[in-house]
Structures are given as structure tokens and as C-alpha cells.
Amino acid sequence: MSRFSPGESRRPPAPPSPPAVARKRILFVCLGNICRSPMGEALARKYGADVIVADSAGLTPAMVTTPLTRLVLSERNVDLGDHLPKGLDEVDLKKCDLIVNMSGTRLSNLGIPVEDWPVKDPYGALEPAYRTACDDIESRVMRLILRVRTGKL
């Protein structure tokens, strides 16, 4: 004789879902907003869209994103979309939870936490330098996403 009545599930109840993590607004900053910070933004959007709202800016924005930035991202199936460089002054910093600074310039008195990432600027170099920078940024972005998902940011 069965212990279950007809129609009763034999599976134990599912464990409760973990609480949703509030999405953090992360601003990636470099000098021209054409290499490193767009890489950070695009990688964070691709891999961490569930926990991060990513944006990027530059201290001295250039006119267009470098083709090599787009190339190395596309090799990873990461789309930069219609990214156009913009300055730090074009971003509402009050909405940011963290600035990831790759500019090599000290950012202070912004009223929000700043995390410095010493990523070498590939601008003006050949493709391998862009891949190296992207590898470094991707690794750091993945660790950042993990910190957000585990509530350590």
C-alpha cells in the first residue's frame, strides 16, 4: 500500500529561493572612455545584468570607441552596442553605488566609494595589448559580480 494519496507529489518541497540581490549601479571610469571603461561596462552587462547596472565614462572623453575594443569584445561574444564616449560630468554620480577607476588618476571627494583597478591602458598599442587588458578586466568584473551576488558590496 502506498503512503501517498492519489495525485500527491512524491518529491520533497523545493527549498525557498534565495532573496533577490538589489542591483548595484557601477560606473567604470578610464581616461578616454574608449578602451578600458567600455570593456568593463560591456562585460558587467553581459555577465552581471541580474545584479549590476553598468555604465562608463572618461576623464577626458575621446570621440569614438576604438575598433580594437570592439574587436576583442566581439571575440568574447560581448556586444558594446551603440556606445559613445562620454565624460564623468555627464553621469549622475549620486545614482552610483561604486566607481571602478581604471584611469590611473586619483578620484576623490565624489561622495561614493571608488575602487582602483590598475589595468594598463592599451590605447595606441597592438591587438595583444587590448586582449591582455580585456582579460584583466574580465577577471576583475567576474570577481566584482560575485561580490555583489554574495552581498559583499
Short mmCIF file of C-alpha atoms in Angstrom, two decimals:
data_model
loop_
_atom_site.label_atom_id
_atom_site.label_comp_id
_atom_site.label_asym_id
_atom_site.label_seq_id
_atom_site.Cartn_x
_atom_site.Cartn_y
_atom_site.Cartn_z
CA MET A 1 0.00 0.00 0.00
CA SER A 2 1.34 3.43 -0.92
CA ARG A 3 1.93 6.15 1.66
CA PHE A 4 0.87 8.77 -0.90
CA SER A 5 -2.69 9.56 -1.80
CA PRO A 6 -3.60 9.78 -5.49
CA GLY A 7 -2.29 12.97 -7.10
CA GLU A 8 0.11 13.70 -4.23
CA SER A 9 3.66 14.54 -5.26
CA ARG A 10 6.43 12.19 -4.18
CA ARG A 11 9.02 14.93 -4.34
CA PRO A 12 10.06 16.90 -1.27
CA PRO A 13 9.13 20.58 -1.35
CA ALA A 14 11.59 22.85 -3.13
CA PRO A 15 13.88 24.88 -0.90
CA PRO A 16 12.99 28.55 -0.64
CA SER A 17 14.54 30.82 -3.25
CA PRO A 18 17.42 32.99 -2.08
CA PRO A 19 16.44 36.61 -1.52
CA ALA A 20 16.85 38.83 -4.57
CA VAL A 21 20.01 40.93 -4.55
CA ALA A 22 19.46 44.62 -5.19
CA ARG A 23 21.17 45.69 -8.39
CA LYS A 24 24.21 47.90 -7.81
CA ARG A 25 24.95 50.83 -10.07
CA ILE A 26 28.60 50.59 -11.10
CA LEU A 27 30.39 53.27 -13.09
CA PHE A 28 33.56 52.21 -14.91
CA VAL A 29 35.97 55.11 -15.49
CA CYS A 30 39.14 55.43 -17.56
CA LEU A 31 40.75 58.30 -19.45
CA GLY A 32 39.05 58.46 -22.84
CA ASN A 33 36.10 56.09 -22.31
CA ILE A 34 37.18 54.24 -25.46
CA CYS A 35 39.06 51.15 -24.21
CA ARG A 36 39.06 50.02 -20.59
CA SER A 37 35.88 51.51 -19.15
CA PRO A 38 33.69 50.42 -22.10
CA MET A 39 35.16 46.92 -21.71
CA GLY A 40 34.20 46.93 -18.03
CA GLU A 41 30.72 48.23 -18.78
CA ALA A 42 30.06 45.71 -21.56
CA LEU A 43 31.42 42.73 -19.60
CA ALA A 44 29.41 43.67 -16.49
CA ARG A 45 26.26 43.97 -18.58
CA LYS A 46 26.87 40.62 -20.27
CA TYR A 47 27.70 38.60 -17.17
CA GLY A 48 26.13 40.50 -14.28
CA ALA A 49 22.97 42.16 -15.58
CA ASP A 50 20.98 40.45 -12.83
CA VAL A 51 22.93 42.31 -10.11
CA ILE A 52 24.68 45.25 -11.81
CA VAL A 53 23.53 48.29 -13.75
CA ALA A 54 26.73 49.23 -15.58
CA ASP A 55 27.77 52.50 -17.17
CA SER A 56 31.09 54.05 -18.16
CA ALA A 57 32.71 57.44 -18.56
CA GLY A 58 36.07 59.03 -19.17
CA LEU A 59 38.01 61.85 -17.55
CA THR A 60 38.88 63.24 -20.99
CA PRO A 61 36.46 61.51 -23.35
CA ALA A 62 37.54 60.89 -26.92
CA MET A 63 35.28 60.99 -29.96
CA VAL A 64 34.77 57.30 -30.80
CA THR A 65 35.41 53.90 -29.24
CA THR A 66 38.47 52.21 -30.72
CA PRO A 67 37.81 49.43 -33.23
CA LEU A 68 40.17 47.15 -31.29
CA THR A 69 37.99 47.50 -28.20
CA ARG A 70 35.00 46.34 -30.20
CA LEU A 71 37.06 43.54 -31.79
CA VAL A 72 38.32 41.98 -28.55
CA LEU A 73 34.86 42.19 -27.00
CA SER A 74 33.24 40.62 -30.06
CA GLU A 75 35.73 37.74 -29.80
CA ARG A 76 34.08 37.01 -26.44
CA ASN A 77 30.57 37.41 -27.86
CA VAL A 78 30.17 40.67 -25.95
CA ASP A 79 28.42 43.47 -27.80
CA LEU A 80 29.36 47.05 -27.00
CA GLY A 81 26.21 48.25 -28.73
CA ASP A 82 25.98 51.91 -29.66
CA HIS A 83 28.49 53.05 -27.04
CA LEU A 84 29.70 56.62 -27.48
CA PRO A 85 32.38 58.08 -25.17
CA LYS A 86 31.13 60.46 -22.50
CA GLY A 87 32.65 62.44 -19.69
CA LEU A 88 32.36 61.94 -15.96
CA ASP A 89 30.42 65.20 -15.84
CA GLU A 90 27.68 63.61 -17.98
CA VAL A 91 26.85 60.96 -15.36
CA ASP A 92 24.67 61.44 -12.29
CA LEU A 93 27.15 60.26 -9.67
CA LYS A 94 24.51 60.38 -6.93
CA LYS A 95 22.91 57.32 -8.51
CA CYS A 96 26.14 55.28 -8.41
CA ASP A 97 26.96 52.74 -5.72
CA LEU A 98 30.59 52.32 -6.80
CA ILE A 99 33.09 53.82 -9.22
CA VAL A 100 35.63 51.44 -10.69
CA ASN A 101 38.55 53.68 -11.57
CA MET A 102 40.97 52.49 -14.25
CA SER A 103 42.21 55.96 -15.19
CA GLY A 104 45.38 55.87 -13.10
CA THR A 105 44.32 59.25 -11.69
CA ARG A 106 43.18 59.56 -8.10
CA LEU A 107 39.47 60.23 -7.84
CA SER A 108 38.38 61.72 -4.56
CA ASN A 109 35.65 63.80 -2.95
CA LEU A 110 32.98 62.25 -5.13
CA GLY A 111 30.83 61.15 -2.21
CA ILE A 112 30.72 57.50 -3.26
CA PRO A 113 33.16 54.60 -2.92
CA VAL A 114 35.93 54.36 -5.52
CA GLU A 115 37.77 51.14 -6.25
CA ASP A 116 41.03 51.48 -8.21
CA TRP A 117 41.86 48.81 -10.79
CA PRO A 118 45.42 49.13 -12.13
CA VAL A 119 44.69 47.97 -15.68
CA LYS A 120 47.28 49.02 -18.24
CA ASP A 121 45.86 51.30 -20.95
CA PRO A 122 46.05 49.56 -24.34
CA TYR A 123 45.31 52.72 -26.33
CA GLY A 124 47.75 53.10 -29.20
CA ALA A 125 49.06 49.54 -28.84
CA LEU A 126 48.51 46.46 -30.97
CA GLU A 127 45.77 43.83 -30.57
CA PRO A 128 47.61 41.72 -27.97
CA ALA A 129 47.60 44.66 -25.53
CA TYR A 130 43.84 45.01 -25.93
CA ARG A 131 43.36 41.30 -25.29
CA THR A 132 45.56 41.47 -22.19
CA ALA A 133 43.60 44.45 -20.85
CA CYS A 134 40.30 42.73 -21.62
CA ASP A 135 41.46 39.51 -19.90
CA ASP A 136 42.38 41.52 -16.80
CA ILE A 137 39.13 43.49 -16.79
CA GLU A 138 37.01 40.39 -17.39
CA SER A 139 38.60 38.61 -14.44
CA ARG A 140 38.06 41.62 -12.19
CA VAL A 141 34.46 42.09 -13.37
CA MET A 142 33.68 38.44 -12.62
CA ARG A 143 35.03 38.84 -9.07
CA LEU A 144 33.02 42.08 -8.69
CA ILE A 145 29.84 40.31 -9.81
CA LEU A 146 30.47 37.55 -7.28
CA ARG A 147 30.92 40.14 -4.52
CA VAL A 148 27.60 41.76 -5.44
CA ARG A 149 25.78 38.42 -5.65
CA THR A 150 27.05 37.39 -2.22
CA GLY A 151 26.19 40.75 -0.64
CA LYS A 152 29.80 41.77 -0.08
CA LEU A 153 29.40 45.03 -1.96
#
